[in-house]
Each structure stands twice: as structure tokens, then as C-alpha cells.
Amino acid sequence: MGLKQNLHNLKEKYKGTKFEQGFNALHTFLYLPNITTHSGSHVRDASDLKRVMNTVIMAMVPVLIFGMFNAGYQHNLAINGVAEFLTLDNFVIGLKKILPLLVVSYGVGLGIEFIFATVKKHEVEEGFLVTGMLVPLIVPIDLPLWMLAVAVAFGVIIAKELFGGTGMNVLNPALTIRAFLFFNWAAWMSGDKVWVHGAVDGISKANGVDGISGETILGTLAANKPVAFSIQDMFFGYIPGSVGETSTFLILLAGAFLIFTGIGSARIMISAVIGAIVMGLIFNSISGTLMPALGMGDAVNGTIGAGSKFFGLMSFPFWQHLMVGGLAFGIVYMATDPVSAAQTNRGKIIYGFLIGFLSILIRVFNPAYPEGVMMAILLMNVFAPTIDHYVIQANVKRRMKRLKTQTA
């Protein structure tokens, strides 16, 4: 009660000054908003932006904790050849690497939002609470902090604040940040040396190991190499990858939780999965026909001959596409962004289907960067208003046609 009263006194003291928005934001973050409407008709609902953001964060916490364990597990596995997963050592290694990513992400992003709120004299929204946690979950474990800081600044300013802040952005800010990182520092965002802690900075040599290699499954397939991980490893997430993208099992539970709470769109998630399956089936069918005909191996028996690098991802079983890379993570946490996604019910189905369809398409036809969900979601963010426009126009035409039929 004392803290709440002190914050209230500070708000009153700095009311009307350039610091008012900052104190309002801090008060709203810690306590319920104390401003209510007094006139006009309004829909009364217990939900507000802060509750929505907190619900999404709750859905990300299990993935974050798993990512900490997995970071240490992959590190020790690469050095020793064998390792237990649920150990304190693994968690401490992951915590030491991921906590700075979280601090930089939130520090830079919220700092910029406070500056814009102070200069433009508007309230600080809670939108970055989710973005600030998403960013560390979609980057490699050893990403330099200064790169992350520059990318977060770019994403918040260009993809969000220039459009008017929370609720006005066209592109998903977290994916914009990741795209900025990839196109500026591709060597730190791809390859076989960035996904396992210690592979880049020489820590492996200090432990008597020539080098740590932690290529992702998509990278392995793109390089025409056999996959060394079991289906169980891929599903539960005991594989190299971005911090929070490896465990399909936990991501599925998070998706079910978001749908149950009404935060995530079931239409987008389910249609995106269907789109990915359809594209995967098409490629499996093509590879099963072309590979034997061209003498490049037998896709049915899983053998790939020389010169068939293009078919590595094409012949990958369609249902396994859903368990590797960032596809599941992108569908659950970012494709369903209520601001940058389609808004109409039919538009959400089209929007989600195209995200899944294009994700697999980009994976197969771009072996240099065998992860398509980021580009697919950003592309569909741009076309989401167009999809909604044509869905609404089609609905208007149907109603007009029905009206003419009834009045004829």
C-alpha cells in the first residue's frame, strides 16, 4: 500500500510535466489502471491490453525455461559427447547467456518507448512486454549484445513508433528485428557455429575439443547430410536452434493455452498448419517422382544421390517439417499477432494458410537460408489488409446480390 501511495503522489507531483507519461506507465505496469470512462456506451470487459500481454508472456515462460536448459545441454553435449538434460549446470549456463539477451532487449526497447512517449506526450503502451521476450527467444544463443541492441532499436523505431506505436504497426516488430539481424549479420544468424554456446568464441578448444558444431536440422538437410536426431528429440526439443524455437511440444501446449484464453486465433494456427502440410505433401510427391527418374536416389527409402542437394528438404517428410525450425513458434506466437494479422474470420484462414504454405516453399527453394517462416509472416503482414479488403468486398457483393434477389 505504501508503494502504491508513493507512486500516486509522484504522479500528482509531476502531472502536466514531461515526466508524467513515465510515471503513468510505471504505475499501470505495477497496478490496475485507475482511469475509467464516464460517458457514452461501452462494452464492459475484464480484459485490457496489460492482461492480454501478460497472458502471452505466461505462455512463453515454459519455452524460455526450456531454452535455458537446452542451451547448457547442447553445450555440454558438444563438448563431452553425452549429457543429462535436467541439471543445474545446464540451467546456469543457459541463464548466464539468455538473461543478458532479455536485459538488453527490454532495456533498449522500453527505453526508446519511454523517450517517444515523453517527446510525443502519449501514454506508454504494454505492447513491448511481449516483443521484448520474443526477441531473445528467436535469436542464436551467442549473438553479440551490441548487435541485439542495434536491431531492437531499429525494430522499435522503424516498425513500430514511426507507424504510431502499439496497435498501429504494419509489421510484427519482433520479426522485423530478426530480419534486420539476418540481413546485416548473416554469419551470426545462420550456419553451424551459432546455435550452440561456445562454438564461435573458442571455448571448445579450452576444453580440449577441436571445435563445436551445432547445425540445425534444416541446415543439415540443406547441406545434403543425414539427420542425426530422432523424432522424439525433434518433438520435445533436444536439438540445436534458436533459444525458444526447439520444443514443439511446449509450443503446442502454449498454442492451446492461448486459444483457450481467447488470445490466440485458432483459425490462423490451424490453417497455417494445413498450409504447411499441403506444401510439404506437394514437395514429397514431386521428389518421389523426380528423384528416381533423374537417378538422384530413392526418396521413398530415404537415399539421396550425388547432385541432388536441391531435393534434401523437398523429400523431408511433410509432417516432420512442423517439428523443426521456427515454424511452430512463428505460427503460435507471431502469426497470431492481433495487430499485424488479418482481422476478418475468412481473412484469418487465408492469411494463416498462406503463411504455412510459403514457409515450406521458402525452405525448399532457398537452401542458403532454409527457414521460411520469418519471411512468410512478414510478407503476409504486408498483404493482411489486402486480404481483409477483398474478403469484405466479397461479403458486400453477396449481400447486394441477396438483396436484389429478394426485391426482384
CSV table of C-alpha atoms in Angstrom, one decimal:
chain,number,residue,atom,x,y,z
A,1,MET,CA,0.0,0.0,0.0
A,2,GLY,CA,2.9,2.3,0.8
A,3,LEU,CA,4.5,1.9,-2.7
A,4,LYS,CA,1.2,2.4,-4.4
A,5,GLN,CA,0.5,5.6,-2.4
A,6,ASN,CA,4.1,6.9,-3.1
A,7,LEU,CA,3.6,6.3,-6.9
A,8,HIS,CA,0.3,8.1,-6.8
A,9,ASN,CA,1.9,11.1,-5.0
A,10,LEU,CA,4.7,11.2,-7.6
A,11,LYS,CA,2.1,11.1,-10.4
A,12,GLU,CA,0.3,14.1,-8.9
A,13,LYS,CA,3.6,15.9,-8.4
A,14,TYR,CA,4.8,15.5,-12.0
A,15,LYS,CA,1.3,15.8,-13.6
A,16,GLY,CA,1.4,18.1,-16.6
A,17,THR,CA,5.2,17.8,-16.9
A,18,LYS,CA,7.2,15.8,-19.5
A,19,PHE,CA,7.7,13.0,-16.9
A,20,GLU,CA,4.0,12.3,-16.5
A,21,GLN,CA,3.8,9.5,-19.0
A,22,GLY,CA,6.8,7.7,-17.4
A,23,PHE,CA,5.2,7.7,-14.0
A,24,ASN,CA,1.8,6.7,-15.5
A,25,ALA,CA,3.5,3.7,-17.3
A,26,LEU,CA,5.2,2.6,-14.1
A,27,HIS,CA,2.0,2.8,-12.1
A,28,THR,CA,0.0,0.9,-14.8
A,29,PHE,CA,2.6,-1.8,-15.1
A,30,LEU,CA,2.5,-2.5,-11.3
A,31,TYR,CA,-1.2,-1.8,-10.6
A,32,LEU,CA,-4.5,-1.8,-12.4
A,33,PRO,CA,-5.3,1.4,-14.4
A,34,ASN,CA,-7.3,3.8,-12.2
A,35,ILE,CA,-8.9,5.6,-15.2
A,36,THR,CA,-12.4,4.7,-16.2
A,37,THR,CA,-14.8,6.1,-18.8
A,38,HIS,CA,-17.9,8.1,-17.5
A,39,SER,CA,-19.9,8.8,-20.7
A,40,GLY,CA,-21.2,7.1,-23.8
A,41,SER,CA,-21.9,3.4,-24.3
A,42,HIS,CA,-19.1,1.0,-23.8
A,43,VAL,CA,-18.5,-2.8,-23.9
A,44,ARG,CA,-17.7,-3.8,-20.3
A,45,ASP,CA,-14.9,-6.4,-20.3
A,46,ALA,CA,-12.5,-7.6,-17.6
A,47,SER,CA,-9.7,-7.8,-20.3
A,48,ASP,CA,-7.3,-5.0,-21.1
A,49,LEU,CA,-4.0,-4.6,-23.0
A,50,LYS,CA,-1.9,-5.4,-20.0
A,51,ARG,CA,-3.8,-8.6,-19.2
A,52,VAL,CA,-3.5,-9.7,-22.9
A,53,MET,CA,0.2,-9.1,-22.9
A,54,ASN,CA,0.7,-10.8,-19.5
A,55,THR,CA,-1.2,-13.9,-20.8
A,56,VAL,CA,1.1,-14.2,-23.8
A,57,ILE,CA,4.1,-13.8,-21.6
A,58,MET,CA,2.8,-16.6,-19.4
A,59,ALA,CA,2.6,-18.8,-22.5
A,60,MET,CA,6.3,-18.0,-23.3
A,61,VAL,CA,7.7,-18.7,-19.8
A,62,PRO,CA,7.9,-22.5,-20.2
A,63,VAL,CA,9.6,-22.2,-23.6
A,64,LEU,CA,12.0,-19.7,-22.1
A,65,ILE,CA,12.9,-22.0,-19.2
A,66,PHE,CA,13.3,-25.0,-21.5
A,67,GLY,CA,15.6,-22.9,-23.7
A,68,MET,CA,17.9,-22.2,-20.8
A,69,PHE,CA,18.2,-25.9,-20.0
A,70,ASN,CA,18.7,-26.7,-23.7
A,71,ALA,CA,21.4,-24.1,-24.1
A,72,GLY,CA,23.5,-25.8,-21.5
A,73,TYR,CA,22.6,-29.2,-22.7
A,74,GLN,CA,23.7,-28.6,-26.2
A,75,HIS,CA,26.9,-27.0,-25.0
A,76,ASN,CA,27.8,-29.9,-22.7
A,77,LEU,CA,26.7,-32.5,-25.3
A,78,ALA,CA,29.0,-30.9,-27.9
A,79,ILE,CA,32.0,-31.0,-25.5
A,80,ASN,CA,31.5,-34.3,-23.7
A,81,GLY,CA,29.5,-36.3,-26.3
A,82,VAL,CA,27.0,-37.2,-23.7
A,83,ALA,CA,25.0,-35.1,-21.2
A,84,GLU,CA,21.9,-35.1,-18.9
A,85,PHE,CA,19.2,-32.6,-19.7
A,86,LEU,CA,17.7,-31.5,-16.4
A,87,THR,CA,20.8,-30.5,-14.5
A,88,LEU,CA,21.6,-27.3,-12.6
A,89,ASP,CA,24.8,-26.8,-14.7
A,90,ASN,CA,22.8,-26.7,-17.9
A,91,PHE,CA,20.3,-24.2,-16.4
A,92,VAL,CA,23.1,-22.0,-15.1
A,93,ILE,CA,24.8,-21.9,-18.5
A,94,GLY,CA,21.6,-21.0,-20.2
A,95,LEU,CA,20.7,-18.4,-17.6
A,96,LYS,CA,24.0,-16.7,-18.0
A,97,LYS,CA,23.6,-16.5,-21.7
A,98,ILE,CA,19.9,-15.7,-22.0
A,99,LEU,CA,19.4,-13.3,-19.1
A,100,PRO,CA,21.7,-10.6,-20.8
A,101,LEU,CA,19.7,-11.0,-24.0
A,102,LEU,CA,16.5,-10.3,-22.1
A,103,VAL,CA,18.0,-7.3,-20.3
A,104,VAL,CA,19.3,-5.7,-23.5
A,105,SER,CA,16.0,-6.4,-25.3
A,106,TYR,CA,13.8,-4.9,-22.6
A,107,GLY,CA,16.2,-2.2,-21.7
A,108,VAL,CA,16.7,-0.8,-25.2
A,109,GLY,CA,13.1,-1.3,-26.3
A,110,LEU,CA,11.4,0.1,-23.3
A,111,GLY,CA,13.9,2.9,-23.1
A,112,ILE,CA,13.0,4.0,-26.7
A,113,GLU,CA,9.3,3.7,-25.9
A,114,PHE,CA,9.7,5.9,-22.9
A,115,ILE,CA,11.6,8.5,-24.9
A,116,PHE,CA,8.9,8.6,-27.6
A,117,ALA,CA,6.1,8.8,-25.0
A,118,THR,CA,7.9,11.7,-23.3
A,119,VAL,CA,8.5,13.6,-26.5
A,120,LYS,CA,5.1,13.0,-28.1
A,121,LYS,CA,3.3,13.2,-24.8
A,122,HIS,CA,1.3,10.0,-25.1
A,123,GLU,CA,0.9,7.0,-22.8
A,124,VAL,CA,3.4,4.1,-22.8
A,125,GLU,CA,1.6,1.0,-24.0
A,126,GLU,CA,2.4,-2.5,-22.8
A,127,GLY,CA,2.9,-3.9,-26.3
A,128,PHE,CA,6.7,-4.2,-26.0
A,129,LEU,CA,6.3,-6.5,-23.0
A,130,VAL,CA,5.7,-9.4,-25.4
A,131,THR,CA,8.1,-8.2,-28.1
A,132,GLY,CA,10.9,-7.8,-25.5
A,133,MET,CA,10.6,-11.5,-24.6
A,134,LEU,CA,10.0,-12.8,-28.1
A,135,VAL,CA,13.3,-11.3,-29.4
A,136,PRO,CA,15.7,-13.3,-27.2
A,137,LEU,CA,13.7,-16.5,-28.0
A,138,ILE,CA,14.2,-16.2,-31.8
A,139,VAL,CA,18.0,-15.5,-31.9
A,140,PRO,CA,21.1,-17.7,-31.5
A,141,ILE,CA,22.4,-18.2,-28.0
A,142,ASP,CA,25.8,-16.4,-28.6
A,143,LEU,CA,24.5,-13.4,-30.5
A,144,PRO,CA,26.6,-10.3,-29.5
A,145,LEU,CA,24.7,-8.0,-27.3
A,146,TRP,CA,25.5,-4.9,-29.3
A,147,MET,CA,24.0,-6.4,-32.4
A,148,LEU,CA,20.9,-7.2,-30.5
A,149,ALA,CA,20.7,-3.6,-29.1
A,150,VAL,CA,21.1,-2.1,-32.6
A,151,ALA,CA,18.4,-4.4,-34.0
A,152,VAL,CA,15.9,-3.8,-31.2
A,153,ALA,CA,16.4,0.0,-31.7
A,154,PHE,CA,15.8,-0.4,-35.4
A,155,GLY,CA,12.7,-2.6,-34.9
A,156,VAL,CA,11.0,-0.4,-32.3
A,157,ILE,CA,11.6,2.9,-34.2
A,158,ILE,CA,11.1,1.8,-37.8
A,159,ALA,CA,8.5,-1.0,-37.4
A,160,LYS,CA,6.5,0.4,-34.5
A,161,GLU,CA,6.9,4.1,-33.4
A,162,LEU,CA,7.0,5.6,-36.9
A,163,PHE,CA,3.6,4.0,-37.5
A,164,GLY,CA,2.2,5.4,-34.3
A,165,GLY,CA,3.1,2.9,-31.6
A,166,THR,CA,1.3,-0.1,-30.3
A,167,GLY,CA,-1.7,-1.1,-32.3
A,168,MET,CA,-0.6,0.8,-35.4
A,169,ASN,CA,2.3,-1.2,-36.7
A,170,VAL,CA,2.0,-3.0,-40.1
A,171,LEU,CA,4.9,-5.5,-39.5
A,172,ASN,CA,5.5,-7.7,-36.5
A,173,PRO,CA,8.2,-5.8,-34.5
A,174,ALA,CA,10.0,-9.0,-33.3
A,175,LEU,CA,10.2,-10.4,-36.8
A,176,THR,CA,11.4,-7.1,-38.1
A,177,ILE,CA,14.2,-7.2,-35.6
A,178,ARG,CA,15.2,-10.7,-36.6
A,179,ALA,CA,15.1,-9.8,-40.3
A,180,PHE,CA,17.3,-6.8,-39.6
A,181,LEU,CA,19.8,-9.1,-37.8
A,182,PHE,CA,19.8,-11.6,-40.6
A,183,PHE,CA,20.3,-9.2,-43.5
A,184,ASN,CA,23.0,-7.3,-41.7
A,185,TRP,CA,24.9,-10.0,-39.8
A,186,ALA,CA,24.0,-13.2,-41.7
A,187,ALA,CA,27.1,-15.0,-40.3
A,188,TRP,CA,25.8,-14.7,-36.8
A,189,MET,CA,22.3,-15.8,-37.7
A,190,SER,CA,23.0,-18.9,-39.9
A,191,GLY,CA,25.5,-21.8,-40.3
A,192,ASP,CA,26.6,-24.5,-37.9
A,193,LYS,CA,28.6,-22.4,-35.4
A,194,VAL,CA,25.9,-20.1,-33.9
A,195,TRP,CA,23.4,-22.4,-32.4
A,196,VAL,CA,25.5,-23.9,-29.6
A,197,HIS,CA,27.1,-21.9,-26.9
A,198,GLY,CA,30.9,-21.9,-27.3
A,199,ALA,CA,31.1,-22.8,-30.9
A,200,VAL,CA,32.2,-19.3,-32.0
A,201,ASP,CA,34.4,-17.9,-29.2
A,202,GLY,CA,36.8,-20.8,-28.9
A,203,ILE,CA,35.6,-22.2,-25.6
A,204,SER,CA,35.6,-25.6,-27.1
A,205,LYS,CA,39.4,-25.5,-27.6
A,206,ALA,CA,39.9,-24.6,-24.0
A,207,ASN,CA,38.2,-27.9,-23.1
A,208,GLY,CA,40.4,-30.0,-25.4
A,209,VAL,CA,37.9,-30.2,-28.3
A,210,ASP,CA,38.8,-29.1,-31.8
A,211,GLY,CA,35.5,-27.4,-32.4
A,212,ILE,CA,31.8,-27.4,-31.6
A,213,SER,CA,29.4,-27.8,-34.4
A,214,GLY,CA,25.7,-27.5,-33.8
A,215,GLU,CA,24.0,-27.3,-37.2
A,216,THR,CA,20.2,-27.2,-37.1
A,217,ILE,CA,18.2,-29.9,-38.8
A,218,LEU,CA,17.2,-27.6,-41.6
A,219,GLY,CA,20.8,-26.7,-42.2
A,220,THR,CA,21.8,-30.3,-42.3
A,221,LEU,CA,19.1,-31.1,-44.9
A,222,ALA,CA,20.1,-28.1,-47.0
A,223,ALA,CA,23.7,-29.4,-47.0
A,224,ASN,CA,22.5,-32.9,-48.1
A,225,LYS,CA,23.6,-34.6,-44.8
A,226,PRO,CA,21.7,-37.2,-42.9
A,227,VAL,CA,19.7,-36.1,-39.9
A,228,ALA,CA,21.2,-37.4,-36.6
A,229,PHE,CA,18.2,-36.6,-34.4
A,230,SER,CA,15.3,-38.9,-33.6
A,231,ILE,CA,11.6,-37.9,-33.9
A,232,GLN,CA,11.4,-37.7,-30.1
A,233,ASP,CA,14.4,-35.3,-30.0
A,234,MET,CA,12.8,-33.1,-32.6
A,235,PHE,CA,9.3,-33.1,-31.0
A,236,PHE,CA,10.5,-32.4,-27.4
A,237,GLY,CA,13.2,-30.0,-28.5
A,238,TYR,CA,16.6,-31.6,-27.6
A,239,ILE,CA,18.1,-30.1,-30.8
A,240,PRO,CA,20.2,-27.1,-31.7
A,241,GLY,CA,18.3,-24.0,-32.7
A,242,SER,CA,17.2,-20.5,-31.6
A,243,VAL,CA,16.7,-20.2,-27.9
A,244,GLY,CA,12.9,-20.8,-27.7
A,245,GLU,CA,12.1,-22.4,-31.0
A,246,THR,CA,13.1,-26.1,-30.5
A,247,SER,CA,10.4,-27.6,-28.3
A,248,THR,CA,7.4,-28.3,-30.5
A,249,PHE,CA,5.7,-30.0,-27.5
A,250,LEU,CA,5.8,-26.9,-25.3
A,251,ILE,CA,4.8,-24.6,-28.2
A,252,LEU,CA,1.7,-26.8,-28.9
A,253,LEU,CA,0.7,-26.5,-25.2
A,254,ALA,CA,1.2,-22.7,-25.4
A,255,GLY,CA,-0.9,-22.6,-28.5
A,256,ALA,CA,-3.7,-24.5,-26.8
A,257,PHE,CA,-3.5,-22.2,-23.8
A,258,LEU,CA,-3.7,-19.0,-26.0
A,259,ILE,CA,-6.7,-20.4,-27.9
A,260,PHE,CA,-8.4,-21.4,-24.6
A,261,THR,CA,-7.9,-17.9,-23.1
A,262,GLY,CA,-9.1,-16.3,-26.4
A,263,ILE,CA,-5.8,-14.5,-27.0
A,264,GLY,CA,-4.6,-16.6,-30.0
A,265,SER,CA,-6.6,-17.3,-33.1
A,266,ALA,CA,-7.4,-20.9,-33.7
A,267,ARG,CA,-8.3,-20.1,-37.4
A,268,ILE,CA,-4.8,-18.7,-38.1
A,269,MET,CA,-2.9,-21.6,-36.3
A,270,ILE,CA,-4.9,-24.4,-37.8
A,271,SER,CA,-4.9,-23.0,-41.3
A,272,ALA,CA,-1.2,-22.3,-41.1
A,273,VAL,CA,-0.5,-26.0,-40.2
A,274,ILE,CA,-2.8,-27.1,-43.0
A,275,GLY,CA,-0.9,-24.8,-45.5
A,276,ALA,CA,2.5,-26.2,-44.4
A,277,ILE,CA,1.2,-29.8,-44.7
A,278,VAL,CA,-0.2,-29.1,-48.2
A,279,MET,CA,3.1,-27.6,-49.4
A,280,GLY,CA,5.0,-30.4,-47.8
A,281,LEU,CA,2.9,-33.1,-49.5
A,282,ILE,CA,3.3,-31.4,-52.9
A,283,PHE,CA,7.1,-31.4,-52.5
A,284,ASN,CA,7.1,-35.0,-51.2
A,285,SER,CA,5.1,-36.1,-54.2
A,286,ILE,CA,7.4,-34.2,-56.6
A,287,SER,CA,10.6,-35.6,-55.1
A,288,GLY,CA,9.2,-39.1,-55.1
A,289,THR,CA,8.6,-38.9,-58.8
A,290,LEU,CA,11.6,-36.8,-60.0
A,291,MET,CA,14.4,-38.2,-57.9
A,292,PRO,CA,14.3,-41.8,-59.2
A,293,ALA,CA,13.6,-40.6,-62.7
A,294,LEU,CA,16.7,-38.4,-62.6
A,295,GLY,CA,18.9,-41.0,-61.0
A,296,MET,CA,19.3,-39.0,-57.8
A,297,GLY,CA,18.3,-41.7,-55.3
A,298,ASP,CA,15.2,-43.2,-53.8
A,299,ALA,CA,13.1,-40.7,-51.9
A,300,VAL,CA,10.9,-43.5,-50.5
A,301,ASN,CA,13.9,-45.3,-48.9
A,302,GLY,CA,15.4,-42.0,-47.8
A,303,THR,CA,18.6,-42.2,-50.0
A,304,ILE,CA,19.8,-39.2,-51.9
A,305,GLY,CA,22.3,-39.4,-54.6
A,306,ALA,CA,25.1,-37.1,-55.8
A,307,GLY,CA,23.9,-33.8,-57.3
A,308,SER,CA,20.6,-33.9,-55.6
A,309,LYS,CA,21.2,-31.3,-52.9
A,310,PHE,CA,18.0,-29.5,-54.0
A,311,PHE,CA,15.9,-32.5,-53.0
A,312,GLY,CA,17.2,-32.7,-49.4
A,313,LEU,CA,14.4,-30.6,-48.0
A,314,MET,CA,12.0,-31.5,-50.7
A,315,SER,CA,12.0,-35.1,-49.7
A,316,PHE,CA,11.9,-34.4,-46.0
A,317,PRO,CA,8.6,-36.0,-44.7
A,318,PHE,CA,5.9,-33.3,-44.7
A,319,TRP,CA,4.8,-33.9,-41.1
A,320,GLN,CA,8.4,-33.5,-39.8
A,321,HIS,CA,8.5,-30.0,-41.2
A,322,LEU,CA,6.2,-29.0,-38.4
A,323,MET,CA,8.7,-30.1,-35.7
A,324,VAL,CA,11.9,-28.4,-37.0
A,325,GLY,CA,13.0,-24.8,-37.4
A,326,GLY,CA,10.9,-21.9,-36.2
A,327,LEU,CA,7.6,-22.9,-37.9
A,328,ALA,CA,5.6,-23.9,-34.9
A,329,PHE,CA,7.0,-21.0,-32.8
A,330,GLY,CA,6.1,-18.5,-35.6
A,331,ILE,CA,2.6,-19.9,-36.1
A,332,VAL,CA,1.7,-19.8,-32.4
A,333,TYR,CA,3.4,-16.6,-31.2
A,334,MET,CA,3.8,-14.3,-34.2
A,335,ALA,CA,1.4,-15.2,-37.0
A,336,THR,CA,-1.4,-14.6,-34.5
A,337,ASP,CA,-0.3,-11.1,-33.6
A,338,PRO,CA,-3.7,-9.3,-33.4
A,339,VAL,CA,-2.3,-6.1,-34.9
A,340,SER,CA,-0.4,-7.2,-38.0
A,341,ALA,CA,-2.5,-10.3,-38.8
A,342,ALA,CA,-5.8,-10.4,-40.8
A,343,GLN,CA,-8.9,-9.3,-38.9
A,344,THR,CA,-11.8,-10.9,-40.7
A,345,ASN,CA,-12.6,-14.6,-39.9
A,346,ARG,CA,-12.3,-15.7,-43.5
A,347,GLY,CA,-9.2,-13.5,-43.9
A,348,LYS,CA,-7.5,-15.2,-41.0
A,349,ILE,CA,-8.0,-18.6,-42.6
A,350,ILE,CA,-6.5,-17.4,-45.9
A,351,TYR,CA,-3.7,-15.5,-44.1
A,352,GLY,CA,-2.7,-18.5,-42.0
A,353,PHE,CA,-2.8,-20.9,-44.9
A,354,LEU,CA,-0.5,-18.8,-47.0
A,355,ILE,CA,1.9,-18.4,-44.1
A,356,GLY,CA,2.3,-22.2,-43.7
A,357,PHE,CA,2.3,-22.7,-47.5
A,358,LEU,CA,5.0,-20.1,-48.1
A,359,SER,CA,7.1,-21.1,-45.1
A,360,ILE,CA,7.8,-24.6,-46.6
A,361,LEU,CA,8.1,-23.1,-50.1
A,362,ILE,CA,10.9,-20.8,-49.0
A,363,ARG,CA,12.6,-23.6,-47.0
A,364,VAL,CA,12.9,-25.8,-50.1
A,365,PHE,CA,13.8,-23.2,-52.7
A,366,ASN,CA,16.3,-21.2,-50.5
A,367,PRO,CA,18.9,-23.7,-49.2
A,368,ALA,CA,21.2,-20.8,-48.2
A,369,TYR,CA,18.6,-19.8,-45.6
A,370,PRO,CA,16.4,-22.9,-45.0
A,371,GLU,CA,14.0,-21.2,-42.7
A,372,GLY,CA,11.0,-19.5,-44.3
A,373,VAL,CA,8.6,-18.7,-41.5
A,374,MET,CA,10.1,-15.3,-40.8
A,375,MET,CA,9.8,-14.1,-44.3
A,376,ALA,CA,6.4,-15.7,-44.8
A,377,ILE,CA,4.9,-13.9,-41.8
A,378,LEU,CA,6.4,-10.6,-42.7
A,379,LEU,CA,5.2,-10.9,-46.3
A,380,MET,CA,1.7,-11.8,-45.2
A,381,ASN,CA,1.7,-8.9,-42.7
A,382,VAL,CA,2.0,-6.6,-45.7
A,383,PHE,CA,-0.8,-8.3,-47.5
A,384,ALA,CA,-3.1,-8.8,-44.5
A,385,PRO,CA,-5.1,-5.5,-45.1
A,386,THR,CA,-5.5,-6.5,-48.8
A,387,ILE,CA,-6.9,-9.9,-47.8
A,388,ASP,CA,-9.3,-8.3,-45.4
A,389,HIS,CA,-10.3,-5.8,-48.1
A,390,TYR,CA,-11.3,-8.4,-50.6
A,391,VAL,CA,-13.0,-10.6,-48.0
A,392,ILE,CA,-15.2,-7.6,-47.0
A,393,GLN,CA,-15.8,-6.7,-50.7
A,394,ALA,CA,-16.9,-10.3,-51.4
A,395,ASN,CA,-19.2,-10.2,-48.4
A,396,VAL,CA,-20.7,-6.9,-49.6
A,397,LYS,CA,-21.3,-8.3,-53.1
A,398,ARG,CA,-23.0,-11.4,-51.7
A,399,ARG,CA,-25.3,-9.2,-49.6
A,400,MET,CA,-26.1,-7.0,-52.5
A,401,LYS,CA,-26.9,-10.0,-54.7
A,402,ARG,CA,-29.1,-11.4,-52.0
A,403,LEU,CA,-30.9,-8.0,-51.7
A,404,LYS,CA,-31.5,-7.8,-55.4
A,405,THR,CA,-32.9,-11.4,-55.4
A,406,GLN,CA,-35.3,-10.6,-52.6
A,407,THR,CA,-36.6,-7.4,-54.1
A,408,ALA,CA,-36.9,-8.8,-57.6
